[in-house]
Amino acid sequence: MTVKVLKVIQGLLLVLATVVLSVMAFFTASAFKWANELPDLSVLDSLDITAISQVYSRDGRQFGQILPVIGEDETTYRIPVSLDEVSPAVLEAFVAYEDDQYFKHFGIDLPGIAKAVYRELSGAEDRGGSSITTQVIKNTLLRDIADERTLERKAKEWMLAVDLERRLTKAEILQRYINVVFWGGQIYGIRAAADAYFDKDPIELSLAESLYLARLIPAPNARHNDDFSLTRASMRQVLDKMVAQNMISSEVAERTWREPIQPKGWRVVYNEDGSLVSAERTGEPPVAQTSIGTTLSEHVMWAVRNWLTDHFGEELVYRRGGLKVYTTIDYEAQLAANEASLQAEVPEGAELAIVGIDPSTGQVLAMVGGHLVAGEKPDEFNRALQAERQPGSSFKPIAYASAIEIAGLSQATVMIDEKTIFKQPGQPDYIPGNHDNVFLGSKTIRYHMDTSRNIPAIKALEAASAQAVAERATELGYQNVLPVPSLALGSIETTPIQHAAAYTAFANGGVKMEPYFIERVEDADGNLLYQAEPRMTRVWSPQTAYIMLDMLHGNVNDSIGFSNRAKIDGRWVGGKTGTTNSERDIWFVGVTPGMVAAVWIGYDDNRPIPKKMPAELTRENGTVGSSRQPVYIWKDFVQAALANRADLPSSFPMPEGIVMRSLNLETGQVGSGGVEAAFLADTVFPSSTVGGDMTIEIPIDKTTNRRATAATPRENIEYRKIKPDEISQYLN
């Protein structure tokens, strides 16, 4: 060999050495750089893994879930589990499929990496090389670069994996792994995968089912759609490997092979020895979850979701999740409300709302936010919580209760139903009529409420003063209440839930309970994030509340009452219908021990409700009105909701200071037959009927010596007893 050749070789070796050293220096520098960029492994202990929030009824039954969102529209279906909630077969299958050296290496499977490099160079599609430990790192701490196929990502995975193996046991790493694995679509973690592909909990999975799920891990969407024979062949190979490695016996392998698994989305036929006969895709996705899922009520779930985001923010609900939400919803009552809505007779295109509340606590037991139709998904607008509508005549009990408490009226008080002009300062005179355009003359206020007369209700409001009624209404939760005569007829706007809550004050001894449907919220570790504290407001005395309960009971049970269709055998029931101008809204709000419920029917665009609908779709010849459809719905709901509540009392307790007297509904005479009615014990009753020595009490404006109006200051009002035939001289 010549000197010249030797010099060439030396030169080449020098260049090669320089390249090698440069590459080594580059990788060394890169390694130091990457090492300095590594996230702190301690973060893994507190890492927020997106998870499903689970929603429960008051008796602990799960009926819904809220999926967190990981992208603009992409939700995450994940419920973390511990190892003792997972079948051992699952863990065996995953280790055999994904990392059969898992219990031998220290985070990096060097032979596996060598095989992966060889497959990469040879162009093989199934390259592998990732250990279970590195997959935990990739799916948690390195999620931002998980899809990059770079040396940087691999190097960081390896460094972190080795460190993770020093910090955690193999079991702890495996527990994290089964909760972060991606199984296609929205599915993350073994709990979601078991449910999505086999409709099972992970503790129920067999080895065959576990092997199927394990095979999906590298490319779940593609492998789920693969020729099923490829899946079977892969499962056979892994079973043989498990036998060879003494993980399972050959008998277990054969039994597993013969198991006729049926993953969702496939229709698979096997012969007797377990061989594949045919397999076809059904087109059914492995999971069909949107932002919420429920077995009970979409309207309730949307309400829960909105409440959570309002109170905790979207970051906790949608980016992390894992909450446990315990509601006040009574499972059976909600089923009853759903069925009442499904069977409701409402005019074509009309909507409805149903809400039931426990009057002693304010807990919402059930709600339906629209007219449910079998096979159709409801819209998200929850009319029980969000629709602000005029309550109409169903507000009259508030006006009468104010007059009883403030002006000293009793059920025997006689008022005249006649054409009346009510003055409104700065506004045109208010001249209301009645629903039937008829005036009935002198009757008791109980008679007038039974028949829903308008003029006496306004006179009762004036007896208390419009300002006082407005103040009581505000205490009951109504918003933007103006002290005007039309207030007595329900001219304000309110939601069904707030209207029902106002009636809780009658059923709860005068104390109004604020309605709520979230009892408590816990995080994934059981830490208490929220606990409801019932809020209450005393509005009426116990005696006034009981007298109004008695009047509501009369509205259902008196022969002239408009609400007698609400009667339920064996139950005490009271309530009031409501109709607004042009019949744009029809209501029934009813009270029974254990439940206050409101039903509303109307159109979203506020058009009038027709007075007729096809007779074959109704119970009474096609007639539509507040004394029919909402009452039917209310009765169907309440009767079914309370069917098994043997713990409820038969009636409401009578407070001290109340006596029952026989009342003539027309004349107001007491003690001569009629209905049993509640009175304050010190009530002084007239000795004769209307037209004799009987007197009535009316509010008088002391400055004008005329009947007080809505504009009369309270300090100018005095209550004067007069004979019924003298009332005309006090009219404005």
XYZ file of C-alpha atoms in Angstrom:
732
model
C 0.000 0.000 0.000
C 1.460 3.261 -1.036
C 1.968 6.243 1.179
C -0.538 8.114 -0.905
C -3.252 5.508 -0.258
C -2.481 5.466 3.443
C -2.891 9.213 3.600
C -6.258 8.959 1.865
C -7.421 6.320 4.364
C -6.176 8.396 7.258
C -8.031 11.382 5.875
C -11.232 9.428 5.533
C -10.906 8.067 9.060
C -10.305 11.557 10.330
C -13.389 12.828 8.542
C -15.421 9.903 9.866
C -14.163 10.477 13.380
C -14.993 14.138 13.064
C -18.512 13.336 11.885
C -19.018 10.809 14.671
C -17.715 13.167 17.298
C -19.806 16.002 15.880
C -22.903 13.836 15.932
C -22.116 12.727 19.471
C -21.552 16.329 20.493
C -24.786 17.347 18.835
C -26.764 14.617 20.549
C -25.045 15.344 23.852
C -25.854 19.040 23.574
C -29.397 18.222 22.472
C -29.772 15.793 25.335
C -28.718 18.452 27.844
C -31.062 20.947 26.220
C -33.966 18.486 26.200
C -33.249 17.444 29.768
C -33.530 21.057 30.878
C -36.875 21.306 29.110
C -38.404 18.251 30.785
C -41.565 18.854 32.855
C -41.410 18.104 36.550
C -42.592 14.536 37.171
C -44.225 15.620 40.404
C -46.814 17.353 38.224
C -48.017 13.892 37.215
C -49.415 13.313 40.703
C -51.711 16.322 40.420
C -52.240 16.191 36.680
C -55.806 16.983 35.706
C -56.900 14.147 33.452
C -60.067 15.047 31.622
C -62.882 12.867 32.870
C -66.631 12.494 32.719
C -68.639 14.207 35.424
C -71.288 11.883 36.797
C -74.742 13.056 37.866
C -76.907 11.313 40.464
C -80.495 11.496 41.658
C -81.346 12.129 45.300
C -81.303 8.385 46.050
C -77.826 7.898 44.578
C -78.795 6.521 41.175
C -76.579 7.741 38.352
C -78.706 9.061 35.524
C -76.389 11.277 33.535
C -72.901 12.325 32.645
C -71.202 15.419 31.292
C -68.322 14.951 28.908
C -65.434 17.412 29.084
C -64.364 19.093 25.854
C -60.752 18.833 24.627
C -61.179 20.823 21.434
C -63.592 23.256 19.913
C -66.241 20.578 19.442
C -64.539 17.395 20.606
C -65.663 15.835 23.859
C -63.796 13.400 26.052
C -65.470 10.220 27.264
C -63.361 9.172 30.250
C -64.091 7.888 33.773
C -60.891 7.111 35.740
C -60.760 3.800 37.605
C -58.447 2.092 40.064
C -56.843 -1.301 39.417
C -59.286 -3.111 41.689
C -62.118 -1.924 39.396
C -60.556 -3.696 36.426
C -60.560 -7.372 35.505
C -57.097 -8.997 35.853
C -57.643 -10.250 32.304
C -57.473 -6.654 31.094
C -54.069 -6.100 32.636
C -52.744 -9.417 31.306
C -53.926 -8.623 27.800
C -52.490 -5.119 27.765
C -49.094 -6.222 29.023
C -48.982 -9.103 26.535
C -50.012 -6.926 23.604
C -48.262 -3.662 24.371
C -45.214 -4.438 26.499
C -44.497 -8.074 27.355
C -41.247 -7.029 29.092
C -43.035 -4.496 31.256
C -42.204 -6.156 34.573
C -38.545 -6.649 33.561
C -37.405 -3.301 32.133
C -36.846 0.031 33.859
C -38.997 2.207 31.649
C -37.286 1.574 28.306
C -37.577 -1.685 26.389
C -34.191 -1.715 24.600
C -34.863 -4.879 22.537
C -38.215 -3.404 21.591
C -36.537 -0.187 20.481
C -34.063 -2.158 18.363
C -36.912 -4.017 16.702
C -38.742 -0.758 16.109
C -35.639 0.757 14.434
C -35.345 -2.259 12.208
C -39.038 -2.102 11.270
C -38.708 1.634 10.590
C -35.794 1.022 8.225
C -37.576 -1.871 6.546
C -40.756 0.184 6.023
C -43.013 -1.946 8.229
C -46.250 -0.249 9.313
C -46.384 -1.845 12.768
C -43.217 -0.414 14.302
C -43.940 -0.527 18.070
C -41.085 0.147 20.477
C -43.004 2.138 23.089
C -43.197 0.735 26.562
C -46.218 1.124 28.779
C -44.211 3.625 30.839
C -43.301 5.785 27.846
C -46.935 5.707 26.704
C -47.986 7.124 30.077
C -45.465 9.934 29.595
C -46.563 10.590 26.015
C -50.270 10.730 26.934
C -49.844 12.973 29.960
C -46.743 15.151 30.342
C -45.925 15.269 26.625
C -49.438 15.550 25.233
C -48.504 18.707 23.317
C -45.935 16.867 21.171
C -47.456 13.380 21.308
C -48.174 13.311 17.569
C -44.659 14.389 16.552
C -42.372 11.649 15.218
C -39.097 13.222 16.283
C -35.977 12.200 18.117
C -36.646 14.981 20.606
C -39.981 13.468 21.630
C -38.498 9.980 21.932
C -35.532 11.199 23.945
C -37.741 13.096 26.329
C -40.035 10.073 26.690
C -37.093 7.806 27.542
C -35.583 10.191 30.097
C -38.909 10.762 31.813
C -39.813 7.069 31.697
C -36.649 6.060 33.519
C -37.288 8.708 36.158
C -40.948 7.653 36.480
C -39.929 4.029 37.122
C -37.785 5.289 40.011
C -40.697 7.167 41.563
C -43.680 4.835 41.115
C -44.342 1.128 41.387
C -45.271 -0.915 38.331
C -48.854 -1.140 39.581
C -49.093 2.635 39.978
C -47.775 3.186 36.460
C -50.166 0.574 35.074
C -53.091 2.256 36.826
C -52.216 5.541 35.149
C -51.792 3.822 31.804
C -55.258 2.259 31.666
C -56.826 5.671 32.332
C -54.995 7.648 29.626
C -55.086 5.246 26.673
C -56.966 6.573 23.627
C -59.517 4.210 22.061
C -60.824 6.287 19.192
C -63.479 8.964 18.823
C -64.126 10.459 22.237
C -63.035 7.399 24.183
C -60.232 7.627 26.750
C -59.419 5.093 29.440
C -60.517 1.521 30.060
C -63.818 2.426 31.750
C -65.032 4.335 28.706
C -63.657 1.720 26.289
C -65.360 -1.177 28.072
C -68.648 0.700 28.006
C -68.288 1.937 24.439
C -67.232 -1.322 22.776
C -68.904 -3.960 24.970
C -71.440 -2.123 27.155
C -69.696 -3.439 30.269
C -67.776 -2.227 33.284
C -64.036 -3.024 33.094
C -64.355 -5.524 35.946
C -66.660 -7.589 33.700
C -64.352 -7.848 30.684
C -63.160 -11.292 29.632
C -59.677 -12.036 28.331
C -60.996 -12.213 24.757
C -62.658 -8.829 25.031
C -59.545 -7.409 26.666
C -57.374 -8.681 23.834
C -59.696 -7.036 21.325
C -59.384 -3.714 23.131
C -55.606 -4.116 23.452
C -55.229 -4.622 19.709
C -57.023 -1.321 19.042
C -54.585 0.799 21.057
C -51.996 1.699 18.363
C -54.643 2.845 15.850
C -58.135 2.416 17.342
C -60.273 3.920 14.585
C -58.506 2.060 11.785
C -58.253 -1.263 13.607
C -61.898 -1.201 14.675
C -62.778 -0.998 10.976
C -60.215 -3.627 9.896
C -61.215 -6.929 8.406
C -62.287 -8.837 11.517
C -60.201 -11.820 10.449
C -57.072 -9.705 10.977
C -58.193 -9.036 14.542
C -58.727 -12.739 15.112
C -55.306 -13.600 13.699
C -53.633 -11.020 15.925
C -55.472 -12.317 18.982
C -54.339 -15.860 18.169
C -50.701 -14.770 17.976
C -50.849 -13.019 21.327
C -52.612 -15.954 22.976
C -49.861 -18.294 21.723
C -47.224 -15.870 23.056
C -48.970 -15.738 26.429
C -48.920 -19.537 26.613
C -45.240 -19.613 25.638
C -44.425 -17.108 28.369
C -46.483 -19.079 30.931
C -48.885 -16.176 31.414
C -51.869 -18.464 30.764
C -52.428 -22.157 30.159
C -53.186 -23.627 26.757
C -56.665 -24.505 28.013
C -57.364 -20.868 28.891
C -56.021 -19.818 25.510
C -58.341 -22.202 23.669
C -61.343 -21.184 25.743
C -60.554 -17.552 25.095
C -60.192 -18.231 21.386
C -63.621 -19.852 21.242
C -65.399 -16.988 23.020
C -67.826 -15.360 20.549
C -67.103 -11.716 21.268
C -69.399 -9.104 19.715
C -67.825 -5.623 19.832
C -70.213 -2.781 19.146
C -70.300 -1.959 15.466
C -69.831 -5.570 14.349
C -72.148 -8.477 13.654
C -69.967 -11.577 14.009
C -70.941 -15.226 13.428
C -68.861 -18.112 14.793
C -69.119 -21.860 14.378
C -69.106 -24.348 17.246
C -65.324 -24.529 17.548
C -65.001 -20.760 17.694
C -63.848 -20.243 14.138
C -64.998 -17.145 12.322
C -67.859 -17.726 9.887
C -68.666 -14.123 8.923
C -68.255 -10.603 10.197
C -69.832 -7.418 8.925
C -69.833 -3.824 10.088
C -73.186 -2.537 11.265
C -72.205 1.090 11.016
C -72.944 1.627 14.711
C -70.223 3.764 16.302
C -68.546 2.417 19.439
C -69.869 5.404 21.380
C -72.512 7.999 20.602
C -71.950 10.583 23.309
C -72.387 14.321 22.954
C -71.648 16.875 25.639
C -74.182 15.198 27.913
C -75.620 11.741 28.243
C -78.618 10.691 30.298
C -81.027 7.868 30.914
C -83.579 10.180 32.520
C -83.918 13.763 31.290
C -82.043 15.956 28.829
C -83.611 19.079 30.306
C -82.340 18.202 33.773
C -78.884 17.417 32.418
C -78.640 20.668 30.494
C -79.721 22.518 33.631
C -77.038 20.726 35.671
C -74.371 21.434 33.049
C -75.276 25.127 32.910
C -75.321 25.394 36.702
C -71.864 23.806 36.939
C -70.312 26.108 34.361
C -71.902 29.139 36.031
C -70.542 28.181 39.453
C -67.183 26.554 38.620
C -66.351 27.790 35.139
C -65.827 25.917 31.901
C -62.220 25.046 32.765
C -63.237 22.679 35.567
C -66.311 21.252 33.863
C -65.041 20.926 30.303
C -61.250 20.729 30.581
C -60.947 18.508 33.611
C -64.282 17.063 34.670
C -64.458 14.081 36.949
C -67.035 15.746 39.183
C -69.675 13.853 41.093
C -72.873 15.863 41.102
C -75.674 14.912 43.469
C -78.987 16.487 42.512
C -82.310 16.807 44.315
C -84.098 15.062 41.450
C -86.399 12.254 42.528
C -85.902 9.498 39.961
C -89.473 8.218 40.061
C -90.938 11.720 40.074
C -88.871 12.624 37.016
C -90.097 9.536 35.199
C -93.639 10.600 36.068
C -93.007 14.118 34.742
C -91.548 12.719 31.522
C -94.550 10.481 31.003
C -97.000 13.291 31.762
C -95.309 15.393 29.094
C -95.265 12.544 26.573
C -98.983 11.912 27.101
C -99.977 15.584 27.385
C -102.746 16.902 25.197
C -101.569 20.246 23.887
C -102.494 22.154 20.736
C -100.273 21.519 17.736
C -96.935 23.293 18.087
C -97.544 24.380 21.669
C -94.975 23.806 24.398
C -95.260 23.049 28.078
C -93.276 23.087 31.281
C -93.587 20.971 34.410
C -91.781 21.540 37.684
C -92.284 19.844 41.043
C -90.782 21.128 44.304
C -90.651 19.767 47.847
C -92.248 22.687 49.716
C -90.468 21.941 52.986
C -86.965 22.185 51.491
C -87.168 23.868 48.084
C -85.635 20.813 46.434
C -86.657 20.414 42.819
C -87.979 16.885 42.499
C -88.640 16.906 38.758
C -88.741 19.228 35.784
C -89.563 19.049 32.106
C -88.693 21.987 29.908
C -90.836 21.260 26.872
C -93.433 19.024 25.273
C -91.684 15.673 24.924
C -92.408 13.618 21.820
C -91.443 9.938 21.654
C -88.435 9.389 19.414
C -87.548 13.087 19.161
C -84.765 14.865 20.997
C -86.000 17.971 22.830
C -84.442 21.364 22.292
C -82.176 22.813 24.961
C -84.509 25.652 25.954
C -85.748 24.676 29.404
C -89.090 26.435 29.765
C -89.413 25.311 33.393
C -86.380 27.446 34.264
C -86.095 29.960 31.456
C -89.519 30.824 29.998
C -90.758 34.095 31.499
C -94.528 34.190 31.118
C -97.441 35.951 32.774
C -99.053 33.771 35.478
C -102.521 35.260 34.976
C -105.148 34.258 37.511
C -102.814 31.787 39.203
C -101.308 34.879 40.878
C -104.614 35.769 42.582
C -103.854 33.757 45.746
C -100.972 36.159 46.460
C -103.350 39.135 46.250
C -105.922 37.441 48.484
C -103.299 36.335 51.015
C -102.038 39.930 51.261
C -105.561 41.186 51.887
C -106.199 38.521 54.538
C -102.999 39.310 56.399
C -102.851 43.078 55.973
C -106.480 44.168 55.577
C -108.125 41.614 57.834
C -110.239 39.959 55.154
C -111.549 36.465 55.808
C -113.057 33.802 53.620
C -116.467 35.128 54.673
C -115.714 38.650 53.464
C -118.202 39.637 50.781
C -117.069 41.644 47.784
C -119.081 42.823 44.821
C -118.181 41.579 41.381
C -119.335 44.425 39.177
C -118.028 46.690 36.485
C -115.450 48.871 38.195
C -113.173 51.661 37.032
C -109.770 51.564 38.681
C -107.807 54.800 38.591
C -104.121 54.729 37.692
C -102.290 58.048 38.128
C -100.635 59.078 34.890
C -102.227 56.213 32.997
C -105.604 55.501 31.446
C -108.329 54.142 33.701
C -108.200 50.390 34.135
C -111.568 48.748 33.398
C -111.137 44.957 33.488
C -113.822 42.395 32.824
C -114.172 38.709 33.628
C -113.293 35.726 31.493
C -116.984 35.108 30.738
C -117.970 38.798 30.447
C -120.426 38.325 33.337
C -120.519 40.008 36.781
C -121.833 37.925 39.670
C -122.491 40.611 42.269
C -122.002 40.108 46.019
C -120.251 36.871 46.963
C -117.559 35.778 49.400
C -113.943 36.068 48.351
C -113.739 32.263 48.486
C -116.564 32.084 45.957
C -114.847 34.666 43.810
C -111.540 32.790 43.851
C -113.308 29.500 43.152
C -114.795 31.056 40.026
C -111.721 33.176 39.267
C -113.465 36.571 39.176
C -111.186 39.465 38.341
C -112.842 42.483 39.975
C -112.860 41.063 43.534
C -109.207 40.040 43.186
C -108.255 43.618 42.308
C -110.381 44.913 45.187
C -108.516 42.525 47.486
C -105.241 43.934 46.176
C -106.464 47.452 46.913
C -107.602 46.383 50.371
C -104.011 45.467 51.155
C -102.667 48.243 48.877
C -100.982 47.533 45.599
C -97.632 48.509 47.084
C -97.963 45.927 49.856
C -98.883 43.184 47.374
C -95.917 44.172 45.211
C -93.640 43.929 48.236
C -94.956 40.481 49.160
C -94.560 39.355 45.556
C -90.953 40.516 45.571
C -90.333 38.589 48.783
C -91.747 35.535 47.023
C -89.137 35.864 44.288
C -91.031 37.600 41.500
C -89.002 40.189 39.614
C -89.792 43.705 38.392
C -93.115 43.925 40.239
C -95.083 47.138 39.699
C -97.786 48.203 42.195
C -100.651 48.479 39.711
C -104.203 47.063 39.791
C -103.461 44.511 37.061
C -100.880 42.905 39.353
C -103.761 41.039 41.036
C -104.445 39.353 37.683
C -100.862 38.248 37.157
C -99.591 40.964 34.816
C -95.961 40.323 35.804
C -93.726 37.742 34.146
C -92.234 34.764 35.902
C -90.813 31.327 35.238
C -92.671 28.118 36.137
C -90.064 27.206 38.753
C -90.302 30.593 40.459
C -94.091 30.552 40.344
C -94.178 27.117 41.940
C -91.669 28.256 44.558
C -93.980 31.129 45.549
C -96.666 28.570 46.420
C -94.239 26.771 48.754
C -94.908 29.593 51.232
C -98.536 28.467 51.502
C -97.528 24.817 51.945
C -94.704 25.551 54.360
C -96.400 27.562 57.084
C -95.737 30.926 55.458
C -92.052 30.333 54.688
C -91.031 30.472 51.046
C -88.223 28.076 50.107
C -85.816 29.055 47.352
C -85.841 26.270 44.744
C -82.608 24.414 43.973
C -81.657 21.211 42.175
C -77.944 20.742 43.019
C -77.459 19.233 46.470
C -73.672 18.839 46.498
C -70.673 18.542 44.205
C -67.511 16.530 44.820
C -64.302 16.258 42.845
C -62.899 12.943 41.646
C -61.199 12.366 45.012
C -64.369 12.945 47.006
C -63.454 16.445 48.178
C -66.535 18.566 48.769
C -66.688 21.503 46.361
C -70.247 22.632 47.043
C -72.996 21.890 49.531
C -76.435 23.440 49.157
C -77.774 25.489 52.037
C -81.554 25.915 51.749
C -82.589 29.566 51.681
C -85.905 30.633 53.109
C -87.973 33.781 53.547
C -90.942 34.222 55.852
C -93.647 35.934 53.831
C -96.917 35.031 55.571
C -97.941 34.213 59.101
C -98.676 30.500 59.620
C -102.354 31.401 59.977
C -102.535 33.308 56.680
C -100.713 30.503 54.908
C -103.175 27.931 56.243
C -106.229 30.011 55.319
C -104.891 30.315 51.774
C -104.222 26.578 51.646
C -107.853 26.101 52.620
C -108.999 28.446 49.853
C -106.830 26.574 47.336
C -108.299 23.326 48.610
C -111.748 24.804 48.071
C -110.825 25.737 44.517
C -110.344 22.026 43.839
C -113.089 20.593 46.043
C -115.924 23.124 46.144
C -118.684 22.310 43.694
C -118.205 25.632 41.904
C -114.388 25.449 41.760
C -112.613 25.615 38.415
C -109.938 23.132 39.424
C -111.939 20.063 40.474
C -110.298 17.959 37.740
C -107.162 18.015 39.915
C -108.717 15.783 42.591
C -106.622 12.733 43.470
C -108.268 9.933 45.442
C -106.847 9.715 48.941
C -104.832 12.943 48.691
C -105.365 16.469 49.931
C -105.080 18.710 46.861
C -105.381 22.461 46.414
C -104.557 24.641 43.467
C -105.365 27.499 41.137
C -105.747 27.783 37.391
C -104.363 30.704 35.433
C -105.169 32.259 32.069
C -103.640 35.392 30.582
C -105.039 37.924 28.109
C -106.002 36.367 24.788
C -105.211 33.008 26.402
C -101.529 33.138 25.484
C -100.684 31.166 28.631
C -102.643 28.606 30.603
C -101.460 27.374 33.993
C -102.240 25.198 36.912
C -100.289 25.443 40.155
C -101.199 22.821 42.699
C -100.298 21.932 46.261
C -100.378 18.573 48.032
C -98.352 17.265 50.995
C -94.843 16.596 49.698
C -95.205 18.502 46.430
C -95.884 21.903 44.931
C -96.058 21.669 41.159
C -96.662 24.098 38.320
C -97.700 23.302 34.757
C -97.596 25.872 31.967
C -98.759 25.546 28.364
C -98.217 28.109 25.626
C -96.419 28.946 22.402
C -92.828 30.158 22.332
C -93.841 32.986 20.007
C -96.541 34.074 22.476
C -99.477 33.623 20.095
C -102.913 32.814 21.558
C -103.764 29.238 22.417
C -106.728 27.935 20.369
C -109.895 27.191 22.293
C -110.351 23.925 20.415
C -108.214 21.058 19.193
C -109.148 17.738 17.562
C -111.628 16.019 19.862
C -109.963 12.638 19.451
C -106.796 14.106 21.001
C -108.521 15.382 24.151
C -110.444 14.008 27.093
C -113.355 16.436 26.810
C -114.554 17.023 23.246
C -111.658 19.148 22.084
C -112.081 21.999 24.564
C -108.830 23.749 25.520
C -108.480 25.845 28.668
C -106.671 26.298 31.956
C -109.188 24.166 33.859
C -108.441 21.216 31.581
C -105.082 20.562 29.886
C -102.684 21.896 32.544
C -104.815 20.310 35.266
C -104.736 16.919 33.510
C -100.968 17.124 33.155
C -100.555 18.180 36.787
C -102.692 15.331 38.054
C -101.004 12.718 35.859
C -97.606 13.887 37.056
C -98.315 14.277 40.770
C -100.403 11.140 41.116
C -97.637 8.985 39.605
C -94.788 10.864 41.309
C -96.232 10.350 44.800
C -97.783 6.922 44.226
C -95.261 5.175 46.476
C -94.787 7.948 49.056
C -96.524 6.326 52.009
C -94.500 8.573 54.340
C -96.420 11.716 53.396
C -99.113 13.102 55.732
C -102.743 13.131 54.635
C -103.066 16.919 54.975
C -101.229 20.009 56.179
C -101.004 20.687 59.933
C -103.353 23.345 61.277
C -101.515 26.043 63.245
C -102.712 27.522 66.495
C -105.189 30.343 66.172
C -107.225 28.730 63.380
C -110.769 27.398 63.658
C -112.984 25.696 61.086
C -116.495 27.018 60.481
C -119.297 26.140 58.097
C -119.470 28.868 55.433
C -122.165 29.805 52.951
C -120.059 30.591 49.881
C -122.519 33.103 48.472
C -123.715 35.052 51.488
C -120.770 34.715 53.837
C -123.043 33.524 56.643
C -121.263 31.199 59.041
C -122.796 28.292 60.929
C -125.813 27.623 58.711
C -124.464 24.961 56.410
C -122.103 25.156 53.453
C -118.419 24.278 53.206
C -115.940 23.927 56.038
C -113.585 26.899 55.905
C -110.598 28.078 57.947
C -110.723 31.340 59.921
C -108.656 33.158 62.475
C -109.944 32.189 65.912
C -110.820 35.800 66.753
C -112.761 36.475 63.532
C -116.052 38.304 64.183
C -118.776 37.020 61.888
C -121.870 38.961 60.811
C -125.160 37.593 62.106
C -127.094 37.858 58.836
C -126.716 37.548 55.113
C -126.048 40.141 52.465
C -128.679 42.906 52.531
C -129.316 42.749 56.279
C -127.031 43.889 59.063
C -123.992 42.442 57.374
C -120.994 44.721 56.897
C -117.921 44.519 54.725
C -114.551 46.145 55.227
C -113.019 48.264 52.468
C -109.902 50.456 52.257
C -110.687 54.175 52.283
C -108.400 57.025 51.253
C -108.706 59.362 54.242
C -107.866 62.413 52.119
C -110.665 61.826 49.568
C -113.129 59.666 51.510
C -113.175 57.348 48.493
C -112.032 53.776 48.012
C -108.222 53.622 48.143
C -106.463 52.956 44.871
C -103.096 51.571 43.859
C -101.668 55.091 44.137
C -102.929 55.748 47.677
C -100.024 55.965 50.149
C -100.323 53.332 52.830
C -100.358 55.950 55.605
C -103.510 57.477 54.072
C -105.444 54.203 54.106
C -107.964 53.247 56.762
C -110.271 50.249 56.745
C -113.930 51.097 57.181
C -116.816 48.712 57.765
C -119.847 49.546 55.650
C -123.042 47.878 54.494
C -122.892 46.346 51.028
C -125.497 48.766 49.662
C -123.362 51.731 50.767
C -120.353 50.847 48.691
C -121.384 52.963 45.687
C -120.832 56.216 47.589
C -117.179 55.337 48.053
C -116.441 54.438 44.447
C -114.180 56.755 42.457
